[in-house]
mmCIF file of C-alpha atoms in Angstrom:
data_model
loop_
_atom_site.group_PDB
_atom_site.id
_atom_site.type_symbol
_atom_site.label_atom_id
_atom_site.label_comp_id
_atom_site.label_asym_id
_atom_site.label_seq_id
_atom_site.Cartn_x
_atom_site.Cartn_y
_atom_site.Cartn_z
ATOM 1 C CA UNK A 1 -4.538 -5.643 -0.104
ATOM 2 C CA UNK A 2 -5.712 -7.081 -3.415
ATOM 3 C CA UNK A 3 -9.414 -7.754 -4.030
ATOM 4 C CA UNK A 4 -10.165 -10.442 -6.576
ATOM 5 C CA UNK A 5 -13.238 -12.488 -7.312
ATOM 6 C CA UNK A 6 -11.363 -15.616 -6.285
ATOM 7 C CA UNK A 7 -12.257 -17.849 -3.365
ATOM 8 C CA UNK A 8 -9.436 -19.804 -1.817
ATOM 9 C CA UNK A 9 -8.824 -21.142 1.725
ATOM 10 C CA UNK A 10 -5.249 -19.764 1.673
ATOM 11 C CA UNK A 11 -4.508 -22.160 4.524
ATOM 12 C CA UNK A 12 -0.748 -21.702 4.562
ATOM 13 C CA UNK A 13 -0.870 -17.903 4.431
ATOM 14 C CA UNK A 14 -3.596 -17.617 7.053
ATOM 15 C CA UNK A 15 -1.677 -20.048 9.266
ATOM 16 C CA UNK A 16 1.434 -17.868 9.114
ATOM 17 C CA UNK A 17 -0.632 -14.844 10.103
ATOM 18 C CA UNK A 18 -2.283 -16.738 12.968
ATOM 19 C CA UNK A 19 1.078 -17.918 14.288
ATOM 20 C CA UNK A 20 2.455 -14.363 14.279
ATOM 21 C CA UNK A 21 -0.561 -12.956 16.110
ATOM 22 C CA UNK A 22 -0.524 -15.846 18.593
ATOM 23 C CA UNK A 23 3.124 -15.170 19.412
ATOM 24 C CA UNK A 24 2.533 -11.426 19.782
ATOM 25 C CA UNK A 25 -0.445 -11.816 22.120
ATOM 26 C CA UNK A 26 1.129 -14.652 24.132
ATOM 27 C CA UNK A 27 4.456 -12.883 24.645
ATOM 28 C CA UNK A 28 2.723 -9.609 25.536
ATOM 29 C CA UNK A 29 0.540 -11.223 28.204
ATOM 30 C CA UNK A 30 3.454 -13.298 29.506
ATOM 31 C CA UNK A 31 5.583 -10.177 29.969
ATOM 32 C CA UNK A 32 2.744 -8.308 31.666
ATOM 33 C CA UNK A 33 2.511 -11.018 34.344
ATOM 34 C CA UNK A 34 6.114 -12.221 34.428
ATOM 35 C CA UNK A 35 6.475 -11.220 38.110
ATOM 36 C CA UNK A 36 4.098 -14.064 38.932
ATOM 37 C CA UNK A 37 6.212 -16.576 36.997
ATOM 38 C CA UNK A 38 9.299 -17.302 39.130
ATOM 39 C CA UNK A 39 10.206 -20.230 36.880
ATOM 40 C CA UNK A 40 11.010 -17.758 34.092
ATOM 41 C CA UNK A 41 13.661 -15.471 35.663
ATOM 42 C CA UNK A 42 15.080 -14.628 32.228
ATOM 43 C CA UNK A 43 11.895 -12.671 31.511
ATOM 44 C CA UNK A 44 12.496 -10.187 34.326
ATOM 45 C CA UNK A 45 14.570 -7.704 32.244
ATOM 46 C CA UNK A 46 11.704 -7.487 29.731
ATOM 47 C CA UNK A 47 8.917 -7.303 32.301
ATOM 48 C CA UNK A 48 5.955 -4.987 31.643
ATOM 49 C CA UNK A 49 5.135 -3.742 35.109
ATOM 50 C CA UNK A 50 2.730 -0.811 35.165
ATOM 51 C CA UNK A 51 -0.623 -0.480 36.922
ATOM 52 C CA UNK A 52 -2.095 -3.951 37.515
ATOM 53 C CA UNK A 53 -5.681 -2.978 36.641
ATOM 54 C CA UNK A 54 -4.575 -1.367 33.381
ATOM 55 C CA UNK A 55 -2.503 -4.437 32.504
ATOM 56 C CA UNK A 56 -5.483 -6.682 33.173
ATOM 57 C CA UNK A 57 -7.776 -4.615 30.939
ATOM 58 C CA UNK A 58 -5.174 -4.633 28.165
ATOM 59 C CA UNK A 59 -4.692 -8.399 28.487
ATOM 60 C CA UNK A 60 -8.466 -8.913 28.211
ATOM 61 C CA UNK A 61 -8.567 -6.678 25.119
ATOM 62 C CA UNK A 62 -5.746 -8.658 23.522
ATOM 63 C CA UNK A 63 -7.495 -11.973 24.131
ATOM 64 C CA UNK A 64 -10.856 -10.706 22.858
ATOM 65 C CA UNK A 65 -9.238 -9.266 19.744
ATOM 66 C CA UNK A 66 -7.318 -12.484 19.105
ATOM 67 C CA UNK A 67 -10.480 -14.611 19.261
ATOM 68 C CA UNK A 68 -12.451 -12.223 17.065
ATOM 69 C CA UNK A 69 -9.642 -12.000 14.544
ATOM 70 C CA UNK A 70 -9.434 -15.775 14.180
ATOM 71 C CA UNK A 71 -13.178 -16.016 13.550
ATOM 72 C CA UNK A 72 -12.920 -13.285 10.918
ATOM 73 C CA UNK A 73 -9.923 -14.831 9.172
ATOM 74 C CA UNK A 74 -11.022 -18.471 9.224
ATOM 75 C CA UNK A 75 -14.826 -18.172 8.988
ATOM 76 C CA UNK A 76 -15.863 -14.877 7.422
ATOM 77 C CA UNK A 77 -13.069 -14.273 4.910
ATOM 78 C CA UNK A 78 -13.318 -16.470 1.840
ATOM 79 C CA UNK A 79 -11.168 -14.475 -0.563
ATOM 80 C CA UNK A 80 -7.680 -15.436 -1.603
ATOM 81 C CA UNK A 81 -4.745 -14.070 0.404
ATOM 82 C CA UNK A 82 -1.442 -13.155 -1.235
ATOM 83 C CA UNK A 83 1.925 -13.701 0.407
ATOM 84 C CA UNK A 84 2.689 -9.975 0.245
ATOM 85 C CA UNK A 85 -0.519 -9.189 2.098
ATOM 86 C CA UNK A 86 0.176 -11.947 4.637
ATOM 87 C CA UNK A 87 3.685 -10.730 5.428
ATOM 88 C CA UNK A 88 2.640 -7.075 5.583
ATOM 89 C CA UNK A 89 -0.328 -7.462 7.924
ATOM 90 C CA UNK A 90 1.527 -10.049 10.041
ATOM 91 C CA UNK A 91 4.308 -7.552 10.724
ATOM 92 C CA UNK A 92 2.010 -4.565 11.251
ATOM 93 C CA UNK A 93 -0.514 -6.328 13.486
ATOM 94 C CA UNK A 94 2.180 -8.058 15.543
ATOM 95 C CA UNK A 95 3.818 -4.682 16.162
ATOM 96 C CA UNK A 96 0.531 -2.883 16.899
ATOM 97 C CA UNK A 97 -0.664 -5.397 19.489
ATOM 98 C CA UNK A 98 2.687 -5.532 21.269
ATOM 99 C CA UNK A 99 2.910 -1.720 21.170
ATOM 100 C CA UNK A 100 -0.444 -1.414 22.958
ATOM 101 C CA UNK A 101 0.701 -3.947 25.564
ATOM 102 C CA UNK A 102 4.071 -2.283 26.121
ATOM 103 C CA UNK A 103 2.875 1.335 26.121
ATOM 104 C CA UNK A 104 -0.137 0.720 28.330
ATOM 105 C CA UNK A 105 1.348 -2.065 30.423
ATOM 106 C CA UNK A 106 4.253 0.118 31.545
ATOM 107 C CA UNK A 107 1.941 2.999 32.499
ATOM 108 C CA UNK A 108 1.977 3.163 36.300
ATOM 109 C CA UNK A 109 -0.933 5.598 36.614
ATOM 110 C CA UNK A 110 -4.264 4.227 37.734
ATOM 111 C CA UNK A 111 -7.128 4.014 35.258
ATOM 112 C CA UNK A 112 -9.699 6.801 35.109
ATOM 113 C CA UNK A 113 -12.614 8.111 33.074
ATOM 114 C CA UNK A 114 -10.611 8.271 29.811
ATOM 115 C CA UNK A 115 -9.737 4.588 30.101
ATOM 116 C CA UNK A 116 -13.362 3.685 30.858
ATOM 117 C CA UNK A 117 -14.478 5.567 27.753
ATOM 118 C CA UNK A 118 -11.782 3.645 25.901
ATOM 119 C CA UNK A 119 -13.259 0.359 27.118
ATOM 120 C CA UNK A 120 -16.701 1.411 25.863
ATOM 121 C CA UNK A 121 -15.252 2.325 22.457
ATOM 122 C CA UNK A 122 -13.352 -0.949 22.333
ATOM 123 C CA UNK A 123 -16.452 -3.006 23.117
ATOM 124 C CA UNK A 124 -18.631 -0.975 20.729
ATOM 125 C CA UNK A 125 -16.117 -1.252 17.900
ATOM 126 C CA UNK A 126 -15.705 -4.979 18.465
ATOM 127 C CA UNK A 127 -19.468 -5.461 18.346
ATOM 128 C CA UNK A 128 -19.925 -3.340 15.203
ATOM 129 C CA UNK A 129 -17.165 -5.167 13.346
ATOM 130 C CA UNK A 130 -18.109 -8.701 14.360
ATOM 131 C CA UNK A 131 -21.880 -8.271 14.112
ATOM 132 C CA UNK A 132 -21.724 -6.657 10.671
ATOM 133 C CA UNK A 133 -19.363 -9.327 9.356
ATOM 134 C CA UNK A 134 -21.419 -12.194 10.830
ATOM 135 C CA UNK A 135 -24.776 -10.997 9.480
ATOM 136 C CA UNK A 136 -23.290 -10.539 6.009
ATOM 137 C CA UNK A 137 -21.708 -13.993 6.226
ATOM 138 C CA UNK A 138 -24.989 -15.667 7.170
ATOM 139 C CA UNK A 139 -26.853 -13.797 4.411
ATOM 140 C CA UNK A 140 -24.264 -14.780 1.802
ATOM 141 C CA UNK A 141 -24.573 -18.464 2.742
ATOM 142 C CA UNK A 142 -28.133 -18.580 1.393
ATOM 143 C CA UNK A 143 -28.285 -19.823 -2.187
ATOM 144 C CA UNK A 144 -30.710 -17.102 -3.303
ATOM 145 C CA UNK A 145 -28.196 -14.418 -2.253
ATOM 146 C CA UNK A 146 -25.189 -15.733 -4.166
ATOM 147 C CA UNK A 147 -23.719 -13.040 -6.380
ATOM 148 C CA UNK A 148 -25.697 -10.238 -4.722
ATOM 149 C CA UNK A 149 -24.401 -7.228 -2.814
ATOM 150 C CA UNK A 150 -25.184 -7.161 0.908
ATOM 151 C CA UNK A 151 -26.613 -3.788 1.941
ATOM 152 C CA UNK A 152 -28.631 -4.719 4.997
ATOM 153 C CA UNK A 153 -28.083 -4.594 8.758
ATOM 154 C CA UNK A 154 -25.379 -2.202 9.879
ATOM 155 C CA UNK A 155 -24.261 -1.830 6.275
ATOM 156 C CA UNK A 156 -27.297 0.429 5.815
ATOM 157 C CA UNK A 157 -25.468 2.990 7.956
ATOM 158 C CA UNK A 158 -22.156 2.938 6.082
ATOM 159 C CA UNK A 159 -20.737 0.983 3.169
ATOM 160 C CA UNK A 160 -17.693 -0.071 5.191
ATOM 161 C CA UNK A 161 -19.183 -0.160 8.665
ATOM 162 C CA UNK A 162 -16.915 -3.079 9.612
ATOM 163 C CA UNK A 163 -13.862 -0.866 9.090
ATOM 164 C CA UNK A 164 -15.505 1.817 11.218
ATOM 165 C CA UNK A 165 -15.760 -0.788 13.969
ATOM 166 C CA UNK A 166 -12.015 -1.421 13.685
ATOM 167 C CA UNK A 167 -11.283 2.296 13.974
ATOM 168 C CA UNK A 168 -13.448 2.577 17.102
ATOM 169 C CA UNK A 169 -11.902 -0.401 18.839
ATOM 170 C CA UNK A 170 -8.309 0.617 18.097
ATOM 171 C CA UNK A 171 -9.045 4.177 19.241
ATOM 172 C CA UNK A 172 -10.480 2.721 22.422
ATOM 173 C CA UNK A 173 -7.397 0.530 22.819
ATOM 174 C CA UNK A 174 -5.166 3.606 22.491
ATOM 175 C CA UNK A 175 -7.213 5.400 25.168
ATOM 176 C CA UNK A 176 -6.840 2.429 27.517
ATOM 177 C CA UNK A 177 -3.048 2.639 27.301
ATOM 178 C CA UNK A 178 -3.098 6.205 28.618
ATOM 179 C CA UNK A 179 -0.262 7.104 26.248
ATOM 180 C CA UNK A 180 -0.865 9.804 23.580
ATOM 181 C CA UNK A 181 1.691 8.222 21.241
ATOM 182 C CA UNK A 182 -0.588 5.150 20.958
ATOM 183 C CA UNK A 183 -3.072 7.214 18.920
ATOM 184 C CA UNK A 184 -0.668 6.949 15.994
ATOM 185 C CA UNK A 185 -1.909 3.389 15.439
ATOM 186 C CA UNK A 186 -5.655 4.129 14.932
ATOM 187 C CA UNK A 187 -4.756 7.272 12.982
ATOM 188 C CA UNK A 188 -2.551 5.294 10.591
ATOM 189 C CA UNK A 189 -5.273 2.660 10.295
ATOM 190 C CA UNK A 190 -7.912 5.290 9.455
ATOM 191 C CA UNK A 191 -5.743 6.891 6.776
ATOM 192 C CA UNK A 192 -5.002 3.461 5.296
ATOM 193 C CA UNK A 193 -8.715 2.684 5.105
ATOM 194 C CA UNK A 194 -9.604 6.033 3.507
ATOM 195 C CA UNK A 195 -6.795 6.376 0.990
ATOM 196 C CA UNK A 196 -5.868 2.766 0.221
ATOM 197 C CA UNK A 197 -8.170 -0.102 1.192
ATOM 198 C CA UNK A 198 -11.583 1.507 0.605
ATOM 199 C CA UNK A 199 -10.762 2.881 -2.896
ATOM 200 C CA UNK A 200 -9.423 -0.539 -3.930
ATOM 201 C CA UNK A 201 -12.441 -2.329 -2.474
ATOM 202 C CA UNK A 202 -14.910 0.118 -4.038
ATOM 203 C CA UNK A 203 -13.311 -0.403 -7.439
ATOM 204 C CA UNK A 204 -13.616 -4.153 -7.043
ATOM 205 C CA UNK A 205 -17.239 -3.978 -5.857
ATOM 206 C CA UNK A 206 -18.275 -1.627 -8.672
ATOM 207 C CA UNK A 207 -16.731 -3.959 -11.223
ATOM 208 C CA UNK A 208 -18.443 -6.984 -9.691
ATOM 209 C CA UNK A 209 -21.898 -5.569 -8.876
ATOM 210 C CA UNK A 210 -22.207 -2.674 -11.363
ATOM 211 C CA UNK A 211 -25.350 -0.551 -11.006
ATOM 212 C CA UNK A 212 -26.325 -2.316 -7.784
ATOM 213 C CA UNK A 213 -23.167 -0.997 -6.119
ATOM 214 C CA UNK A 214 -23.384 2.454 -7.713
ATOM 215 C CA UNK A 215 -26.956 2.928 -6.457
ATOM 216 C CA UNK A 216 -25.914 1.761 -3.002
ATOM 217 C CA UNK A 217 -22.919 4.124 -2.891
ATOM 218 C CA UNK A 218 -25.031 7.151 -3.874
ATOM 219 C CA UNK A 219 -27.364 6.844 -0.889
ATOM 220 C CA UNK A 220 -25.027 5.430 1.773
ATOM 221 C CA UNK A 221 -22.171 7.006 3.722
ATOM 222 C CA UNK A 222 -18.802 5.459 2.987
ATOM 223 C CA UNK A 223 -17.230 4.858 6.403
ATOM 224 C CA UNK A 224 -18.656 6.891 9.298
ATOM 225 C CA UNK A 225 -22.465 6.830 9.729
ATOM 226 C CA UNK A 226 -24.136 10.233 9.127
ATOM 227 C CA UNK A 227 -20.748 11.900 8.474
ATOM 228 C CA UNK A 228 -18.594 10.357 5.751
#
């Protein structure tokens, strides 16, 4: 991910990403309910046929994430996308969403307390990410705030609280699947935030906002409120 002080709709690149995510979510949900689609017998060998309640929860999570992601990409994000970034995140996100659907959808065990906790984490993470992004977006739209660093709302708790929301929701998603191997996805995401994305973003923000950013970073946790 490259952070530049350039604003561009990046319509073609965002469209490619949206198409990839749409295919991943649509195919995943289709396979999870293929037994109810007799007109598509060719899907039977690829059917995802675990516990029905778990499949339904996963399908709902996929749809919610898809809607939120489109709002983030097309409304909140104004920066320029590169083709390398587009291809990379399209591949990774397509794989991650299908992996959750396949791993959890094939789990025949009924849902329990761990899955319910996962739902709470998923909802909480979704709220933290979307609410923090939306309040910053609205604040930035005001003329008097152009060129200023947003440090209000949930961003008082952590400099990258929106990323923390992503970590929570993907951890919750992994819990919903009931498969330990699914935790690799939120773990990889967390490490990518800590060692790659956040250092790059901090460097960009310090260069753009100078002392305003340095003062903010000294008194605010970086990613996890009260901890880090």
